[in-house]
Short mmCIF file of C-alpha atoms in Angstrom, two decimals:
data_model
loop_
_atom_site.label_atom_id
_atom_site.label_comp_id
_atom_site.label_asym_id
_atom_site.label_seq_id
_atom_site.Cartn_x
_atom_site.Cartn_y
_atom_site.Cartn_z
CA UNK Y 1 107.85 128.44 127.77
CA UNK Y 2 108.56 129.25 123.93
CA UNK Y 3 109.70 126.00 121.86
CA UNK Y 4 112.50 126.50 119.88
CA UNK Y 5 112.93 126.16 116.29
CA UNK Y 6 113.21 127.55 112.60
CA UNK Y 7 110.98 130.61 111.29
CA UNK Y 8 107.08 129.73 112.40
CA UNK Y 9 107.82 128.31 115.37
CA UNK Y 10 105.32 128.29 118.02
CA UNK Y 11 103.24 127.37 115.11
CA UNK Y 12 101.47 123.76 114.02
CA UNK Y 13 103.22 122.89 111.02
CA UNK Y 14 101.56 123.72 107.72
CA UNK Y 15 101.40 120.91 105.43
CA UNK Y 16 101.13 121.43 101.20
CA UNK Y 17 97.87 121.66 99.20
CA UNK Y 18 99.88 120.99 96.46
CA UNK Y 19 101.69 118.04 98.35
CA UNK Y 20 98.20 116.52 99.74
CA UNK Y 21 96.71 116.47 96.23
CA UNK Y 22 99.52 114.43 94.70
CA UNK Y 23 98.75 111.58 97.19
CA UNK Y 24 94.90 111.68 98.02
CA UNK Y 25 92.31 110.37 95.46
CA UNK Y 26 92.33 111.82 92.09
CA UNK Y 27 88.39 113.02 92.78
CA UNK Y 28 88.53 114.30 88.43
CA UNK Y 29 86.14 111.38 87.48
CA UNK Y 30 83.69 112.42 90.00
CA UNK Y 31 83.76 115.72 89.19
CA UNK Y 32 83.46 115.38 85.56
CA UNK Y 33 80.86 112.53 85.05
CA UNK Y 34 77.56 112.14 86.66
CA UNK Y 35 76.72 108.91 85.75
CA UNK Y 36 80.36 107.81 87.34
CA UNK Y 37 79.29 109.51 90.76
CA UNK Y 38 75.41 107.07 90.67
CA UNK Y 39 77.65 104.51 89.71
CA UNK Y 40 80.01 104.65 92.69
CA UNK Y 41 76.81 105.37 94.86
CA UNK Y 42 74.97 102.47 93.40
CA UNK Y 43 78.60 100.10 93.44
CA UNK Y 44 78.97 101.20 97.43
CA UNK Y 45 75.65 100.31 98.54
CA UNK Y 46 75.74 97.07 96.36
CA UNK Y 47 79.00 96.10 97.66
CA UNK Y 48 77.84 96.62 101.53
CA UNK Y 49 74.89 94.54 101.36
CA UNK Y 50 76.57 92.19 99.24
CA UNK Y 51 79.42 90.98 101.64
CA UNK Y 52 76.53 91.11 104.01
CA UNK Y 53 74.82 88.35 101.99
CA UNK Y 54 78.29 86.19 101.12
CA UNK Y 55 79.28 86.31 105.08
CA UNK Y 56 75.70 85.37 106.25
CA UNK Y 57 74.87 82.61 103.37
CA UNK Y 58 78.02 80.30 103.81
CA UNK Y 59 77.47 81.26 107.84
CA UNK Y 60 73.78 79.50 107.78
CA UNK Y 61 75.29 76.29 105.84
CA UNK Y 62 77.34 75.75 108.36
CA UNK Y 63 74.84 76.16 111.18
CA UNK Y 64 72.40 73.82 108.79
CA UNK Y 65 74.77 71.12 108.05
CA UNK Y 66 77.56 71.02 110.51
CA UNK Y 67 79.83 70.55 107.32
CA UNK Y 68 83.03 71.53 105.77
CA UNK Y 69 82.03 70.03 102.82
CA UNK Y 70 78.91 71.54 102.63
CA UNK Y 71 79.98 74.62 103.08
CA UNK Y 72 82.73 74.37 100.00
CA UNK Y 73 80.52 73.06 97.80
CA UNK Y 74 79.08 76.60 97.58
CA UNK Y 75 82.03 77.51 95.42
CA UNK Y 76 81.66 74.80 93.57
CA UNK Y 77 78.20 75.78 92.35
CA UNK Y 78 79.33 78.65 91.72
CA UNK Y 79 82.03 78.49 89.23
CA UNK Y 80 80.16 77.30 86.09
CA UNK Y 81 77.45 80.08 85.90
CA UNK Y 82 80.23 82.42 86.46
CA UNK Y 83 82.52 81.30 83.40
CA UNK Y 84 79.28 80.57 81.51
CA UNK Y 85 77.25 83.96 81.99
CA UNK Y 86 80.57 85.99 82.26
CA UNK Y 87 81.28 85.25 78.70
CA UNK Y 88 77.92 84.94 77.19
CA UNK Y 89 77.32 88.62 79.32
CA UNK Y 90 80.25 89.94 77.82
CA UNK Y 91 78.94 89.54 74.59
CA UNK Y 92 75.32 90.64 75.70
CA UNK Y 93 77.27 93.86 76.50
CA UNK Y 94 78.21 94.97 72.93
CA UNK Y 95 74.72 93.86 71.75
CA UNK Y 96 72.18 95.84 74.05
CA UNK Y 97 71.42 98.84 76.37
CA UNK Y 98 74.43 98.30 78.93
CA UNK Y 99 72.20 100.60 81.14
CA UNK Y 100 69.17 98.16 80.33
CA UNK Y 101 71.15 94.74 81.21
CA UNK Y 102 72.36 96.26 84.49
CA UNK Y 103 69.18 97.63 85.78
CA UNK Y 104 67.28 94.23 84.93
CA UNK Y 105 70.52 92.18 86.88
CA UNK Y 106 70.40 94.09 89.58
CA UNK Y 107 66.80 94.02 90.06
CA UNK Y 108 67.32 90.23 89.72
CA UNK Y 109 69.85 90.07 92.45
CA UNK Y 110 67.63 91.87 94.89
CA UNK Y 111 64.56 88.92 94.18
CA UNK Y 112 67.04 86.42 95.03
CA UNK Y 113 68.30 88.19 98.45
CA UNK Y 114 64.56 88.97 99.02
CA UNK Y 115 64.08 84.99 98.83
CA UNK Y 116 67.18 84.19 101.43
CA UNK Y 117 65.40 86.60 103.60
CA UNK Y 118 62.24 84.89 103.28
CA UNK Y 119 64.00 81.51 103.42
CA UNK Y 120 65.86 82.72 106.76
CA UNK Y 121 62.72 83.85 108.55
CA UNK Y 122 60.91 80.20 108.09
CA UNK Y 123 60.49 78.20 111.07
CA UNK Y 124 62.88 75.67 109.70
CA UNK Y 125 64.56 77.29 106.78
CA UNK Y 126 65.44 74.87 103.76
CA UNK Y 127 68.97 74.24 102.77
CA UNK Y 128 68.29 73.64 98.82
CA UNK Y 129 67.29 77.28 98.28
CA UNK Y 130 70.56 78.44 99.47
CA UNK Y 131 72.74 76.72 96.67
CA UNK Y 132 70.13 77.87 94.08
CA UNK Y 133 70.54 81.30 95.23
CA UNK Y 134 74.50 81.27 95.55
CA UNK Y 135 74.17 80.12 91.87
CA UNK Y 136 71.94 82.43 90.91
CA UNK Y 137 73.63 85.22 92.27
CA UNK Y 138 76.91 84.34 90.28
CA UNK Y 139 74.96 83.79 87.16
CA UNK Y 140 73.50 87.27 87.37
CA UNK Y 141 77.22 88.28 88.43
CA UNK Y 142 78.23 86.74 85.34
CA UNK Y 143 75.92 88.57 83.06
CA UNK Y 144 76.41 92.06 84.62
CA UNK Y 145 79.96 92.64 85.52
CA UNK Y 146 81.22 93.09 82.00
CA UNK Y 147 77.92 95.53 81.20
CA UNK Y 148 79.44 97.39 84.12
CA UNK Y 149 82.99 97.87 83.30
CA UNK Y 150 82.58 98.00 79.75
CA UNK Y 151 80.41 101.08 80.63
CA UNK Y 152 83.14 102.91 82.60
CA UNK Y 153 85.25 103.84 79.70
CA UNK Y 154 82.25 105.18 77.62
CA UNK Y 155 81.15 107.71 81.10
CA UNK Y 156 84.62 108.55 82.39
CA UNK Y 157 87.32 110.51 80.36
CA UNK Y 158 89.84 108.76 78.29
CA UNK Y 159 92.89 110.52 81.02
CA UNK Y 160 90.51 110.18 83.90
CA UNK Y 161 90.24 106.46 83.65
CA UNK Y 162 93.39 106.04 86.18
CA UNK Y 163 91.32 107.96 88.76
CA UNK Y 164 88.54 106.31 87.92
CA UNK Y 165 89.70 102.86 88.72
CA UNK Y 166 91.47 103.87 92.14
CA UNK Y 167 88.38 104.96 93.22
CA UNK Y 168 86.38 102.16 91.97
CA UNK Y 169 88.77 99.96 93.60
CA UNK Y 170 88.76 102.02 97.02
CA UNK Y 171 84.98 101.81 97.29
CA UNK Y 172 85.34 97.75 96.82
CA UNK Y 173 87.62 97.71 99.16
CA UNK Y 174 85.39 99.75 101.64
CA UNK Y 175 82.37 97.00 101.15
CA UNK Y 176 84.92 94.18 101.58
CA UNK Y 177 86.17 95.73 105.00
CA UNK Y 178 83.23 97.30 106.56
CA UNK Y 179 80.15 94.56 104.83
CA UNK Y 180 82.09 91.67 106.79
CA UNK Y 181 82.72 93.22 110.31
CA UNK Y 182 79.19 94.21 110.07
CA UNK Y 183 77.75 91.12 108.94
CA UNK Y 184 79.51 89.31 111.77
CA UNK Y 185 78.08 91.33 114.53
CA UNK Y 186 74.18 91.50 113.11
CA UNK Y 187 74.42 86.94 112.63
CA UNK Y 188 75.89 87.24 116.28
CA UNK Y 189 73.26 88.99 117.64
CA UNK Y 190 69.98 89.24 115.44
CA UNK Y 191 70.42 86.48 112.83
CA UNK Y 192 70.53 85.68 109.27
CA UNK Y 193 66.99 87.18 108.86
CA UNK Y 194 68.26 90.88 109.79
CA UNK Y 195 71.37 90.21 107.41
CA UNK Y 196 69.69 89.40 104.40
CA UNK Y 197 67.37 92.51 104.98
CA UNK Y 198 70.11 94.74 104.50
CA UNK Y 199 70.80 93.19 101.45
CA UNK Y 200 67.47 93.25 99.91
CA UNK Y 201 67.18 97.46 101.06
CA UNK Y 202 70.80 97.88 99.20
CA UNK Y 203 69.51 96.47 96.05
CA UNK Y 204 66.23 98.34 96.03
CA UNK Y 205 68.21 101.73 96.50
CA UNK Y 206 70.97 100.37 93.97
CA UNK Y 207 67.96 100.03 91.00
CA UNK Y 208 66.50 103.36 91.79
CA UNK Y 209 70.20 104.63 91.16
CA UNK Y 210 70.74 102.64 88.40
CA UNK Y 211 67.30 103.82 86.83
CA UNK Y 212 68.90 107.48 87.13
CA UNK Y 213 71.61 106.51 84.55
CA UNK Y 214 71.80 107.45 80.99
CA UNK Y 215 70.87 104.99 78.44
CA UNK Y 216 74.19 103.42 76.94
CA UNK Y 217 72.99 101.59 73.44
CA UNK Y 218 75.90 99.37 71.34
CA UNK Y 219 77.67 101.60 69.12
CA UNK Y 220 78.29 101.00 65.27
CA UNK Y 221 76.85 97.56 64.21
CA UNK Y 222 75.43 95.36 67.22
CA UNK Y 223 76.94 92.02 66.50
CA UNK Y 224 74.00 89.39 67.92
CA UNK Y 225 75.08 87.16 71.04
CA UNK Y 226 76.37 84.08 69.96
CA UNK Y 227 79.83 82.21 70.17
CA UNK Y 228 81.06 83.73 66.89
CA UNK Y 229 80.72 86.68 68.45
CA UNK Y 230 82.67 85.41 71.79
CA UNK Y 231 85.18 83.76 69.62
CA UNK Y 232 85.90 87.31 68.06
CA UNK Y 233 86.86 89.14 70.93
CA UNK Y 234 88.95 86.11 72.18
CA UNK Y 235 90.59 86.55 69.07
CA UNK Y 236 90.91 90.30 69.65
CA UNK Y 237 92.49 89.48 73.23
CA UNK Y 238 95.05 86.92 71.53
CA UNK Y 239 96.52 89.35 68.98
CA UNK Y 240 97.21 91.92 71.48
CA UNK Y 241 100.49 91.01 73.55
CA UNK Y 242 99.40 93.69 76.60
CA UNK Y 243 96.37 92.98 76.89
CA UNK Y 244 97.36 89.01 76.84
CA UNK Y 245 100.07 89.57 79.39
CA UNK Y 246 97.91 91.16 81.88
CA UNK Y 247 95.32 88.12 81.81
CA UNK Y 248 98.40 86.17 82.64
CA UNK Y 249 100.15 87.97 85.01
CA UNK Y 250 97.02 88.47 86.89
CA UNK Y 251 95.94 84.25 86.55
CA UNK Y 252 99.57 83.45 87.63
CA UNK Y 253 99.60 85.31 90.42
CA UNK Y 254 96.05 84.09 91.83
CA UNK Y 255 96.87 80.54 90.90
CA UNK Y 256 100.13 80.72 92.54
CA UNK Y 257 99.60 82.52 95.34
CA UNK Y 258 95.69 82.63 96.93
CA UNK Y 259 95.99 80.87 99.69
CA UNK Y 260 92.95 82.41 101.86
CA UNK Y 261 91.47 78.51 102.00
CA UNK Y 262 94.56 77.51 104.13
CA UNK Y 263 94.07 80.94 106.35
CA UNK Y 264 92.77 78.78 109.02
CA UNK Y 265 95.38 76.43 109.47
CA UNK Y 266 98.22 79.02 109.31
CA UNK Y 267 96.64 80.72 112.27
CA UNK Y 268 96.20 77.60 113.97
CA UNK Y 269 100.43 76.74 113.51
CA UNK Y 270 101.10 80.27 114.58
CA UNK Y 271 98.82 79.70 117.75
CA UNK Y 272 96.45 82.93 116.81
CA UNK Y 273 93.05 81.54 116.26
CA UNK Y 274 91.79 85.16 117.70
CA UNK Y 275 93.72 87.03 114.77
CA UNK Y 276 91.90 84.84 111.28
CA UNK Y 277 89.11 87.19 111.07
CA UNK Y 278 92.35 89.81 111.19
CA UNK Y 279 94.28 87.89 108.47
CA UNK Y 280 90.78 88.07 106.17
CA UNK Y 281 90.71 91.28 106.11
CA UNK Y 282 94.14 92.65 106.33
CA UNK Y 283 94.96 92.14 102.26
CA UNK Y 284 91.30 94.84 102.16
CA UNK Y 285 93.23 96.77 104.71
CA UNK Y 286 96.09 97.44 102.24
CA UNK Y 287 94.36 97.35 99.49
CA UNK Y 288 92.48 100.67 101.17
CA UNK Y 289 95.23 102.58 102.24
CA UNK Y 290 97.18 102.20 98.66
CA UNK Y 291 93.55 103.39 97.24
CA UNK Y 292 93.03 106.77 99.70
CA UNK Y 293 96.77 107.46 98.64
CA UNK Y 294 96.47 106.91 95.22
CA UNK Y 295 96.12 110.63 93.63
CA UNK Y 296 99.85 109.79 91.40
CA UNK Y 297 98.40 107.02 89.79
CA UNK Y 298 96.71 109.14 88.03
CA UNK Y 299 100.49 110.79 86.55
CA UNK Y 300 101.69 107.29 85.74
CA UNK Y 301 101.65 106.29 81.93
CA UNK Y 302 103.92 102.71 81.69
CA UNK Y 303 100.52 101.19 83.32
CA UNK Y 304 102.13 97.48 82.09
CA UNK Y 305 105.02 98.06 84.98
CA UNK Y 306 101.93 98.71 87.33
CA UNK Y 307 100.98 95.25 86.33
CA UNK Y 308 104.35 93.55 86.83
CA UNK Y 309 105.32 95.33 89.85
CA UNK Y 310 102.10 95.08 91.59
CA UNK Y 311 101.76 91.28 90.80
CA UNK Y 312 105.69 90.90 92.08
CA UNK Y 313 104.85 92.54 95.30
CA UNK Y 314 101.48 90.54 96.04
CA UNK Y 315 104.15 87.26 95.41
CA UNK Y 316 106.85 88.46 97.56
CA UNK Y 317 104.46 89.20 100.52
CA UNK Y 318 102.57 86.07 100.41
CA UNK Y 319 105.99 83.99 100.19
CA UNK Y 320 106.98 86.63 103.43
CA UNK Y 321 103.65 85.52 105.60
CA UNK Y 322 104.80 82.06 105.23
CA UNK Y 323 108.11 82.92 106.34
CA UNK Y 324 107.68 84.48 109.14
CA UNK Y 325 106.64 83.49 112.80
CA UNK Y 326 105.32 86.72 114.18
CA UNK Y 327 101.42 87.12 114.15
CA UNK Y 328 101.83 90.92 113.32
CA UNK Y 329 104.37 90.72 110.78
CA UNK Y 330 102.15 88.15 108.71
CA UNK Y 331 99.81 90.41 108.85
CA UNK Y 332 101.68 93.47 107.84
CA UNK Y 333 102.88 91.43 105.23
CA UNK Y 334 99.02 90.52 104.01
CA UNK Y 335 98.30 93.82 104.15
CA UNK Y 336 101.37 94.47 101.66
CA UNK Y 337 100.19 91.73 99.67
CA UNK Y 338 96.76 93.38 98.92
CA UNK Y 339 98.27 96.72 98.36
CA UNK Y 340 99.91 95.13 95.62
CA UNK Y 341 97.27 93.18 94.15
CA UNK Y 342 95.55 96.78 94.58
CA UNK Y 343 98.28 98.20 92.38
CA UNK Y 344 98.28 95.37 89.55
CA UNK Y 345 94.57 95.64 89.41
CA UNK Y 346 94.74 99.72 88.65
CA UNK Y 347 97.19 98.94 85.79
CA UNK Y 348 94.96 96.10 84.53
CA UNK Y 349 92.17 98.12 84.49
CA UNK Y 350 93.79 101.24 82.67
CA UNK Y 351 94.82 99.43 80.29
CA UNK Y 352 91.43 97.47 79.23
CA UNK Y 353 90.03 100.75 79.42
CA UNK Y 354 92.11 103.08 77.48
CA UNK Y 355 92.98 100.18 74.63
CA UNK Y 356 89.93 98.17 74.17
CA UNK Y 357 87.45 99.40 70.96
CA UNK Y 358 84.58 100.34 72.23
CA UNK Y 359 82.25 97.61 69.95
CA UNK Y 360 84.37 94.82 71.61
CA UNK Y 361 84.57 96.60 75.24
CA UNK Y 362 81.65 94.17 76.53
CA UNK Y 363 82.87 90.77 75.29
CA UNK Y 364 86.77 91.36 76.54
CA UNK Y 365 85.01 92.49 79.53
CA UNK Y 366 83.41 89.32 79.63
CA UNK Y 367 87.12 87.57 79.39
CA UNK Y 368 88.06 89.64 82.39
CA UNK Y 369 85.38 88.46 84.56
CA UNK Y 370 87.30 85.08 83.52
CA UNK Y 371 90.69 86.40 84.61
CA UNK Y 372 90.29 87.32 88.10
CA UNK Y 373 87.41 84.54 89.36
CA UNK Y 374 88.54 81.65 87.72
CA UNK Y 375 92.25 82.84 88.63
CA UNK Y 376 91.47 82.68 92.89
CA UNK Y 377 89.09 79.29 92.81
CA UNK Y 378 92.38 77.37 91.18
CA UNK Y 379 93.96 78.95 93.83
CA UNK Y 380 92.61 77.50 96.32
CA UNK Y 381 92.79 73.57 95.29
CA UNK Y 382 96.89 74.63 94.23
CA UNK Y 383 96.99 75.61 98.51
CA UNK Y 384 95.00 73.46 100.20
CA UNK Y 385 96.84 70.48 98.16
CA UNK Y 386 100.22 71.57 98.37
CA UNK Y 387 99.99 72.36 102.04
CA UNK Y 388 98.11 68.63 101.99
CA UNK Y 389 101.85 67.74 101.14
CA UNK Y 390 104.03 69.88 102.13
CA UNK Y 391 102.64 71.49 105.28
CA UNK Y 392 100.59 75.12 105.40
CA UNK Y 393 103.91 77.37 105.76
CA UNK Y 394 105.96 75.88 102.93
CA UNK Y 395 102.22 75.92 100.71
CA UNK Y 396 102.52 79.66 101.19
CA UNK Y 397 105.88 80.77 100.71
CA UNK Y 398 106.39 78.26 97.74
CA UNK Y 399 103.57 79.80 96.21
CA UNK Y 400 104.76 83.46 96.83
CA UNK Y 401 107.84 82.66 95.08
CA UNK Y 402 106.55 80.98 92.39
CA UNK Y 403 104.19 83.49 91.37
CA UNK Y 404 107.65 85.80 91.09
CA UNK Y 405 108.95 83.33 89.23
CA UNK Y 406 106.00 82.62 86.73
CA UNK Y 407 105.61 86.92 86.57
CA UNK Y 408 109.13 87.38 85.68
CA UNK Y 409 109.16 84.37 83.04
CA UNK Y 410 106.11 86.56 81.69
CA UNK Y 411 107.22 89.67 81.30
CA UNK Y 412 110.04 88.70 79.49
CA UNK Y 413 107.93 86.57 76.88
CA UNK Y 414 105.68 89.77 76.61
CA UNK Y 415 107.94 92.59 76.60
CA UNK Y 416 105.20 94.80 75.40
CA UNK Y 417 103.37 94.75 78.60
CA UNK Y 418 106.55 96.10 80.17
CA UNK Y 419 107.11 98.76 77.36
CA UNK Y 420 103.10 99.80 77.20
CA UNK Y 421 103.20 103.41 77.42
CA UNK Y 422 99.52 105.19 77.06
CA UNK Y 423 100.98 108.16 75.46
CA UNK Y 424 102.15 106.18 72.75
CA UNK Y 425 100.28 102.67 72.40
CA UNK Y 426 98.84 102.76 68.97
CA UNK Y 427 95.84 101.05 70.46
CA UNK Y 428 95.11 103.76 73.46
CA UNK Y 429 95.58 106.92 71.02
CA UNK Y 430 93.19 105.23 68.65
CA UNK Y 431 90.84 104.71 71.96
CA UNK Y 432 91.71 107.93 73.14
CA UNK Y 433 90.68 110.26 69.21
CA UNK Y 434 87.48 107.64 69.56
CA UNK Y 435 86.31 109.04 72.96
CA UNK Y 436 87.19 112.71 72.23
CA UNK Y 437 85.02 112.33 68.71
CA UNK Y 438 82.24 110.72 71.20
CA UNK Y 439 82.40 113.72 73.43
CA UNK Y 440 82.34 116.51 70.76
CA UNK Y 441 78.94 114.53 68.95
CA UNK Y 442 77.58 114.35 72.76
CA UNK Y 443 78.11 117.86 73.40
CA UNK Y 444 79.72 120.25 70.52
CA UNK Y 445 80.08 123.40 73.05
CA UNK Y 446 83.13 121.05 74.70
CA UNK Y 447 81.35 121.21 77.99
CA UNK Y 448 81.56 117.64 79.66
CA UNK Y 449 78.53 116.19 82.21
#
C-alpha cells in the first residue's frame, strides 16, 4: 500500500551532508597534524588503562583495610605532589624537550603500574606500596600534564584549536566511561592482578607512540626551572583579566558544586542503591554526547561566554539533582551537568591555547593543572560537610545555586571574559601571527603535516 506524503515519498528520508557536518566532530585537527592524531592514540589508550588502575587501586584498599578512611586518605596523598609537580612541571615545560619530559613520565607511570601488578599478584599483597604508587602516579601527573597541553597549541593550528579540544575532551570522556565499566567487571571476575595488566600494556603502547612524536625544544630563551620562573607566569596569569576569570569561574564552580563524595548517600535517600554506579558515570555520559555533537564549536569566537554559560549550566543542574525526587530525572540532570562542565572546559581550553605566548605556554599550563584538581578535592570537604549539616539534598542544591551565584558575581567583576572575542583579542592575534610565522619557518611551501 503506497504511504502518502510530499515529493520522495516512498523514500527513507535523506538527511544533509552539509547539516551532519555542522554538528559531528570538527575531524580538521586530525587531518592536519600528525603528531595530534599519536597524541589522541597515545591519550586514548592512556586514559583506558588509567581508569582501569584508579577503579582497581582504591577497590583493593578497601578489600585490604575494610576502611572508609583508608580508602580517602588516597586523595589525601595525593594532593601535594599534584600542586607541587604541577607547578614545578609547568615550568619544566618551557625549559626542555616537551616531547622528552613526556616520553620519560610516561615511561615512569608504566614502572609504577608494572609494580601494582606485581604487588597484586603476591600471596599477601602489601598495603604501603599502594599509597606510594597513588602518589607517585600524581607526581608524574603533575610533571607531565602541562608538557602535554602546552604542546597542543604548538602541533594543532591556531583556528583548529576549538576542534582540537572537543576531541581531546571526547576521547577523555570515552576512557572515563568505558575504563570504569570495564574495570568493574575484570576485579569482579579475575582480580586486581588482570586489571593492573591492562594498565601496564597501555603504557608500553602509549611510549612507543609517544617515541613517534616530533621533538618539541623551548623556543626563544629557555628560562631555567626555578620559582622566579613560576612566579613569572603567575604574574603573566594575574595581568590578564580572561585568562584570570576562567581560573575562577572554573574553581568556583568545582568548589561549589562537586558533590560526587556525597553520591552515595543521595542514592541511598532516593532508595536507588542499584543506580550509583549510574549517577558516576552519567556527568561522562553528557559530557560525550555534547563532544560527538560538537562540530559548531568550532564556528564559535566569544569562547569567554562558553566559559560562563557552561559553568552556569553545570550549577543549575547540580542544584536540579538535589531538587528532584525521581531517580531518572537526577540523572538526566547529571548528565546535563557534565555537558556543561564539557562546554566550560572547551572555552577554557581555547582560550589558554589561542592567548598564551608560547615561552610561557608550559608554566600557565602548570597553573591549570592547579585550576581543575585542586578546584574538585575542595569540593568534596565543602559537600560532605555541608550535607554533615544540612542533610545530602539541601548540600547539593545549595551548592548548585551558589556556584550561579559566585559565576555571575564573576563575570561581572571580569567583563573581559564575557567580551573575549578571538577575532579580536590583542593577545590571540598576537598568538595567532606567532603560529603562522612558526608554520611558514617549518615548512615555506605552506604545506602543513
Amino acid at each position: 500500500m503506497p504511504c502518502r506524503g510530499g515529493p520522495g515519498h516512498g523514500r527513507w528520508p535523506v538527511v544533509s551532508t552539509s547539516r551532519l557536518s555542522a554538528v559531528l566532530p570538527d575531524l580538521a585537527p586530525w587531518r592536519s597534524s600528525r603528531d595530534f592524531r599519536l597524541l589522541f592514540y597515545q591519550g586514548t589508550v592512556t586514559f583506558f588503562g588509567s581508569f582501569m588502575a584508579m577503579i582497581a587501586l582504591p577497590l583493593q584498599i578497601k578489600h585490604l583495610t575494610d576502611s572508609p578512611l583508608a580508602v580517602g586518605a588516597m586523595g589525601a596523598v595525593e594532593l601535594v605532589p599534584l600542586v607541587v609537580c604541577g607547578l614545578y612541571g609547568g615550568a619544566l615545560a618551557d625549559a626542555v624537550d616537551r616531547r622528552r619530559l613526556i616520553l620519560l613520565t610516561e615511561a615512569g607511570l608504566g614502572l609504577l603500574a608494572l609494580i601494582l601488578l606485581v604487588n597484586a599478584l603476591l600471596p599477601d599483597p602489601l598495603l604501603w606500596p599502594l599509597y606510594v604508587v597513588a602518589a607517585g602516579v600524581s607526581a608524574l601527573t603533575g610533571l607531565q600534564r602541562p608538557a602535554l597541553d602546552s604542546l597542543m597549541a604548538r602541533i594543532v593550528p591556531h583556528d583548529q584549536l576549538s576542534a582540537a579540544a572537543a576531541l581531546n575532551g571526547l576521547r577523555y570522556q570515552f576512557g572515563a566511561i568505558a575504563g570504569p565499566a570495564l574495570a568493574g567487571v575484570v576485579v569482579a571476575w579475575a582480580g586486581y592482578a588482570p586489571a593492573y595488566a591492562v594498565t601496564v600494556a597501555g603504557f608500553l603502547v602509549s611510549v612507543l607512540l609517544c617515541l613517534r612524536l616530533r621533538p618539541a625544544p623551548p623556543v626563544g630563551g629557555a628560562v631555567r626551572p626555578s620559582l622566579r620562573a613560576i612566579g613569572e607566569g603567575a604574574r603573566y596569569a594575574w595581568s590578564r583579566p580572561v585568562l584570570l576569570g576562567t581560573y575562577a569561574v572554573d574553581l568556583a564552580a568545582m568548589f561549589f558544586a562537586f558533590p560526587n563524595a556525597i553520591l552515595p548517600f543521595l542514592a541511598d535517600e532516593l532508595d536507588a542503591v542499584w543506580a550509583l554506579g549510574l549517577m558516576y558515570a552519567a556527568g561522562a555520559v553528557g559530557s560525550l554526547l555534547l563532544g560527538m555533537t560538537s562540530g559548531w564549536v568550532s564556528r564559535v569566537r566569544r569562547h569567554g561566554l562558553l566559559v560562563v554559560f557552561g559553568a552556569a549550566v553545570w550549577g543549575l543542574a547540580i542544584a536540579a539533582a538535589g531538587w528532584f525526587s525521581g531517580i531518572w530525572i537526577v540523572l538526566a540532570c547529571l548528565a546535563v551537568a557534565g555537558a556543561g562542565d564539557m562546554l566550560s572546559g572547551l572555552g577554557r581550553a581555547t582560550i589558554w591555547n589561542q592567548t598564551i605566548p608560547e615561552e610561557l605556554r608550559g608554566r600557565l599550563a602548570g597553573i591549570e593543572v592547579l585550576s581543575y584538581s585542586v578546584g574538585p578535592q575542595l569540593g568534596q570537604v565543602r559537600a560532605g560537610t555541608m550535607a554533615g549539616w544540612t542533610g545530602t539534598r539541601p548540600a547539593f542544591w545549595s551548592g548548585g545555586l551558589a556556584c550561579v551565584a559566585s559565576v555571575a558575581v564573576l563575570a561581572a567583576l571580569l567583563p573581559k571574559l564575557i567580551s573575549y572575542d578571538a577575532a579580536t583579542d590583542e593577545d590571540a592575534l598576537r598568538r595567532r601571527a606567532a603560529r603562522e610565522g612558526a608554520t611558514r619557518r617549518e615548512d615555506p611551501s605552506g604545506a602543513r603535516a
